[in-house]
Amino acid sequence: MASEASKDHSAPPRVLVAANRGPLSYALAEDGTLSARRGGGGLVSGLSAALAEHPGSLWVCAALGPGDREAVRRGVSEPGVRMLEIDPAVYDDAYNGIANSVLWFTHHGLYDVPREPVFDAEFRRRWASYREYNRAFADVLAARAAPGAAVLIQDYHLSLAPGLLRQARPDLRIGHFTHTPWASADQLAMLPDDVREELVWGMLGADELGFHTWAWASAFMSGAQLDGPGGVADPVCPTGDPWRGVAHRRGGGPRRRTRVMARPLGVDGDELRALAHRPEVDGKLAALRAEVGDRKTIVRVDRTELSKNIVRGLLAYRELLRKRPEWRGRVVHLASAYPSRQDLAVYREYTAAVATLAADINDEFGTADWVPVLVSVQDDFPRSLAAYRLADVALINPLRDGMNLVAKEIPVVSERGCALVLSTGAGAYGELREDALTVNPYDVSATAAALHEALSMGDAERADRTKRLAAAAVALPPARWFADQLDALLTDAPGSEGP
């Protein structure tokens, strides 16, 4: 099923993390040498920092590319990391065929319902691979964890792992955090009954389930009201307890209780500001300023992910220029739209639609000395940080997002202060809405009006809003976010309630 790198006989870890992606990856050179590269992003940094507080902890992840797989075969690893080499066909079925093509679409409500989804024999084959992929993680976690250890499992790729691990090691304290939204009850009901039940019961193997917002936590509890051959689950909210949960029973066994928490992930402000002022970012900023001139900027940084709603954002910008001609020549839209999941046809088509619409806007309004939209399709983090610093307006208009850290990152590093145009579909909406200009993500005209209001905002008001947005953004940085979950598992796991 799977093999793991660098097995050793050190003391079993008492803290373990499981995630599809690990804190490092390996590159394989033509001469056969392997080189390790640390992962980027606040979450990886935060998890790494938190795990550093627990010597002997273990991060279990999948080998994602040829370099990773070769490292596993050679037994190469770094202390505290275990990579699993999963059969490439099984991994592709689980990752692309189920996690990204079914669960992502279900949780984000992205299906073109008259035509999708189709749950046929091919889906069942891929679901079996998804189960096998989850079991590979559960098997290694079960084999490696110390008695009573805390295991924190990350995201929708590993939704079955808590239940599988619970079966193998009932002594463990298990947490699972979902970084996406959770599907509404109606969306979840689209899944085949047995698959939906397996998915929910996999999640309910955890002692604690974490989500970025109460909206997504409540959606899980609504969808967890199952009454099938596996058992039942009932939402409860114990009086006086600062959490909600589901009590559940399966197959006539003891009744268990799973704590369901909202833990809104923030950013590490000090680290982000330090990254944003490195020399390479300064160079990118100088280049952007040369392109933009003294014009105002509307900044967005996204992958070309369907849920990010980039096309409607561009349509809103076009409507702004059409209805408010005073902004022509005075504003530039810096749109970083990094290609994502290009092995899926629907994503390739969406990426092409973004490029086409941006070109159309430039053709309609551009002049010899003004390009209305500057699109970047290269995954260039230093350039993104430079755009953050230059932002007068941040446009964040997803259909549904677990959190959307960009909405928090831009106010932290924007040099002149930025007005935030934020959709109600962003997980960050609940924390930032008081100081953002909020919009319905489907309403192009309202978004265009919000862009006008944001561009017209006075310096003092923009600065005040930015200060409050930045304070909210750093309220729960990744290291503390992780530590809070770990402390809760180690000190207060709900566990069994008896018969």
PDB file of C-alpha atoms in Angstrom, residues 185-286:
ATOM      1  CA  ALA A 185     -26.638  19.672   4.064  1.00  0.00           C
ATOM      2  CA  ASP A 186     -28.155  19.886   0.568  1.00  0.00           C
ATOM      3  CA  GLN A 187     -24.767  19.697  -1.114  1.00  0.00           C
ATOM      4  CA  LEU A 188     -23.650  16.828   1.114  1.00  0.00           C
ATOM      5  CA  ALA A 189     -26.869  14.965   0.294  1.00  0.00           C
ATOM      6  CA  MET A 190     -25.754  14.800  -3.338  1.00  0.00           C
ATOM      7  CA  LEU A 191     -23.176  12.179  -2.364  1.00  0.00           C
ATOM      8  CA  PRO A 192     -24.277   8.519  -2.417  1.00  0.00           C
ATOM      9  CA  ASP A 193     -25.773   7.571   0.939  1.00  0.00           C
ATOM     10  CA  ASP A 194     -23.063   5.091   1.891  1.00  0.00           C
ATOM     11  CA  VAL A 195     -20.279   7.458   0.830  1.00  0.00           C
ATOM     12  CA  ARG A 196     -21.799  10.348   2.771  1.00  0.00           C
ATOM     13  CA  GLU A 197     -22.099   8.173   5.842  1.00  0.00           C
ATOM     14  CA  GLU A 198     -18.522   6.939   5.513  1.00  0.00           C
ATOM     15  CA  LEU A 199     -17.290  10.494   5.115  1.00  0.00           C
ATOM     16  CA  VAL A 200     -19.104  11.774   8.198  1.00  0.00           C
ATOM     17  CA  TRP A 201     -18.175   8.790  10.317  1.00  0.00           C
ATOM     18  CA  GLY A 202     -14.565   9.143   9.257  1.00  0.00           C
ATOM     19  CA  MET A 203     -14.641  12.694  10.573  1.00  0.00           C
ATOM     20  CA  LEU A 204     -16.415  11.665  13.768  1.00  0.00           C
ATOM     21  CA  GLY A 205     -13.521   9.409  14.663  1.00  0.00           C
ATOM     22  CA  ALA A 206     -11.858  12.587  15.924  1.00  0.00           C
ATOM     23  CA  ASP A 207     -12.144  13.934  19.446  1.00  0.00           C
ATOM     24  CA  GLU A 208     -12.154  17.448  18.013  1.00  0.00           C
ATOM     25  CA  LEU A 209     -13.109  18.794  14.607  1.00  0.00           C
ATOM     26  CA  GLY A 210     -11.919  22.274  13.725  1.00  0.00           C
ATOM     27  CA  PHE A 211     -13.223  24.705  11.107  1.00  0.00           C
ATOM     28  CA  HIS A 212     -12.326  28.297  10.325  1.00  0.00           C
ATOM     29  CA  THR A 213     -15.816  29.630  11.064  1.00  0.00           C
ATOM     30  CA  TRP A 214     -18.972  28.689  12.922  1.00  0.00           C
ATOM     31  CA  ALA A 215     -20.775  28.699   9.595  1.00  0.00           C
ATOM     32  CA  TRP A 216     -18.698  25.761   8.395  1.00  0.00           C
ATOM     33  CA  ALA A 217     -18.824  24.034  11.809  1.00  0.00           C
ATOM     34  CA  SER A 218     -22.619  24.358  11.844  1.00  0.00           C
ATOM     35  CA  ALA A 219     -22.800  23.028   8.287  1.00  0.00           C
ATOM     36  CA  PHE A 220     -20.937  19.922   9.407  1.00  0.00           C
ATOM     37  CA  MET A 221     -23.268  19.363  12.345  1.00  0.00           C
ATOM     38  CA  SER A 222     -26.318  19.776  10.117  1.00  0.00           C
ATOM     39  CA  GLY A 223     -24.973  17.207   7.670  1.00  0.00           C
ATOM     40  CA  ALA A 224     -23.927  14.847  10.467  1.00  0.00           C
ATOM     41  CA  GLN A 225     -27.539  14.012  11.382  1.00  0.00           C
ATOM     42  CA  LEU A 226     -27.419  10.535   9.919  1.00  0.00           C
ATOM     43  CA  ASP A 227     -29.707   7.637  10.632  1.00  0.00           C
ATOM     44  CA  GLY A 228     -28.403   4.654   8.753  1.00  0.00           C
ATOM     45  CA  PRO A 229     -26.933   1.209   9.301  1.00  0.00           C
ATOM     46  CA  GLY A 230     -23.831   2.737  10.851  1.00  0.00           C
ATOM     47  CA  GLY A 231     -25.618   4.599  13.623  1.00  0.00           C
ATOM     48  CA  VAL A 232     -26.876   8.079  14.455  1.00  0.00           C
ATOM     49  CA  ALA A 233     -25.388  11.459  15.267  1.00  0.00           C
ATOM     50  CA  ASP A 234     -27.140  14.273  17.119  1.00  0.00           C
ATOM     51  CA  PRO A 235     -25.932  17.881  17.401  1.00  0.00           C
ATOM     52  CA  VAL A 236     -25.594  19.038  20.986  1.00  0.00           C
ATOM     53  CA  CYS A 237     -24.422  22.248  22.664  1.00  0.00           C
ATOM     54  CA  PRO A 238     -23.610  21.500  26.310  1.00  0.00           C
ATOM     55  CA  THR A 239     -24.737  24.279  28.640  1.00  0.00           C
ATOM     56  CA  GLY A 240     -21.829  26.323  29.877  1.00  0.00           C
ATOM     57  CA  ASP A 241     -19.265  24.767  27.528  1.00  0.00           C
ATOM     58  CA  PRO A 242     -17.556  27.080  25.008  1.00  0.00           C
ATOM     59  CA  TRP A 243     -17.900  24.561  22.186  1.00  0.00           C
ATOM     60  CA  ARG A 244     -20.486  22.726  20.183  1.00  0.00           C
ATOM     61  CA  GLY A 245     -20.415  19.096  19.306  1.00  0.00           C
ATOM     62  CA  VAL A 246     -22.068  15.968  18.076  1.00  0.00           C
ATOM     63  CA  ALA A 247     -22.834  12.945  20.184  1.00  0.00           C
ATOM     64  CA  HIS A 248     -22.895   9.778  18.156  1.00  0.00           C
ATOM     65  CA  ARG A 249     -23.143   6.018  18.269  1.00  0.00           C
ATOM     66  CA  ARG A 250     -22.133   3.424  15.712  1.00  0.00           C
ATOM     67  CA  GLY A 251     -23.020  -0.212  15.360  1.00  0.00           C
ATOM     68  CA  GLY A 252     -24.392  -0.521  18.885  1.00  0.00           C
ATOM     69  CA  GLY A 253     -21.092   0.598  20.423  1.00  0.00           C
ATOM     70  CA  PRO A 254     -20.583   3.126  23.206  1.00  0.00           C
ATOM     71  CA  ARG A 255     -21.799   6.640  22.668  1.00  0.00           C
ATOM     72  CA  ARG A 256     -19.007   9.078  21.816  1.00  0.00           C
ATOM     73  CA  ARG A 257     -18.886  12.829  21.743  1.00  0.00           C
ATOM     74  CA  THR A 258     -16.897  14.897  19.244  1.00  0.00           C
ATOM     75  CA  ARG A 259     -16.123  18.511  20.024  1.00  0.00           C
ATOM     76  CA  VAL A 260     -16.705  20.854  17.071  1.00  0.00           C
ATOM     77  CA  MET A 261     -14.772  24.114  17.200  1.00  0.00           C
ATOM     78  CA  ALA A 262     -14.365  27.283  15.164  1.00  0.00           C
ATOM     79  CA  ARG A 263     -10.720  28.326  15.146  1.00  0.00           C
ATOM     80  CA  PRO A 264     -10.152  31.205  12.691  1.00  0.00           C
ATOM     81  CA  LEU A 265      -6.564  31.016  11.480  1.00  0.00           C
ATOM     82  CA  GLY A 266      -4.664  34.305  11.353  1.00  0.00           C
ATOM     83  CA  VAL A 267      -1.242  35.403  10.130  1.00  0.00           C
ATOM     84  CA  ASP A 268       2.095  35.951  11.821  1.00  0.00           C
ATOM     85  CA  GLY A 269       2.396  39.697  11.400  1.00  0.00           C
ATOM     86  CA  ASP A 270       6.070  40.005  12.355  1.00  0.00           C
ATOM     87  CA  GLU A 271       7.142  37.226  10.013  1.00  0.00           C
ATOM     88  CA  LEU A 272       4.990  38.521   7.163  1.00  0.00           C
ATOM     89  CA  ARG A 273       6.303  42.075   7.459  1.00  0.00           C
ATOM     90  CA  ALA A 274       9.881  40.772   7.562  1.00  0.00           C
ATOM     91  CA  LEU A 275       9.289  38.714   4.421  1.00  0.00           C
ATOM     92  CA  ALA A 276       7.671  41.685   2.697  1.00  0.00           C
ATOM     93  CA  HIS A 277      10.754  43.869   3.201  1.00  0.00           C
ATOM     94  CA  ARG A 278      13.453  41.557   1.907  1.00  0.00           C
ATOM     95  CA  PRO A 279      15.671  42.960  -0.870  1.00  0.00           C
ATOM     96  CA  GLU A 280      14.105  40.748  -3.541  1.00  0.00           C
ATOM     97  CA  VAL A 281      10.659  42.113  -2.645  1.00  0.00           C
ATOM     98  CA  ASP A 282      11.997  45.664  -2.760  1.00  0.00           C
ATOM     99  CA  GLY A 283      13.171  44.956  -6.292  1.00  0.00           C
ATOM    100  CA  LYS A 284       9.771  43.621  -7.341  1.00  0.00           C
ATOM    101  CA  LEU A 285       8.109  46.658  -5.765  1.00  0.00           C
ATOM    102  CA  ALA A 286      10.304  49.049  -7.739  1.00  0.00           C
TER     103      ALA A 286
END
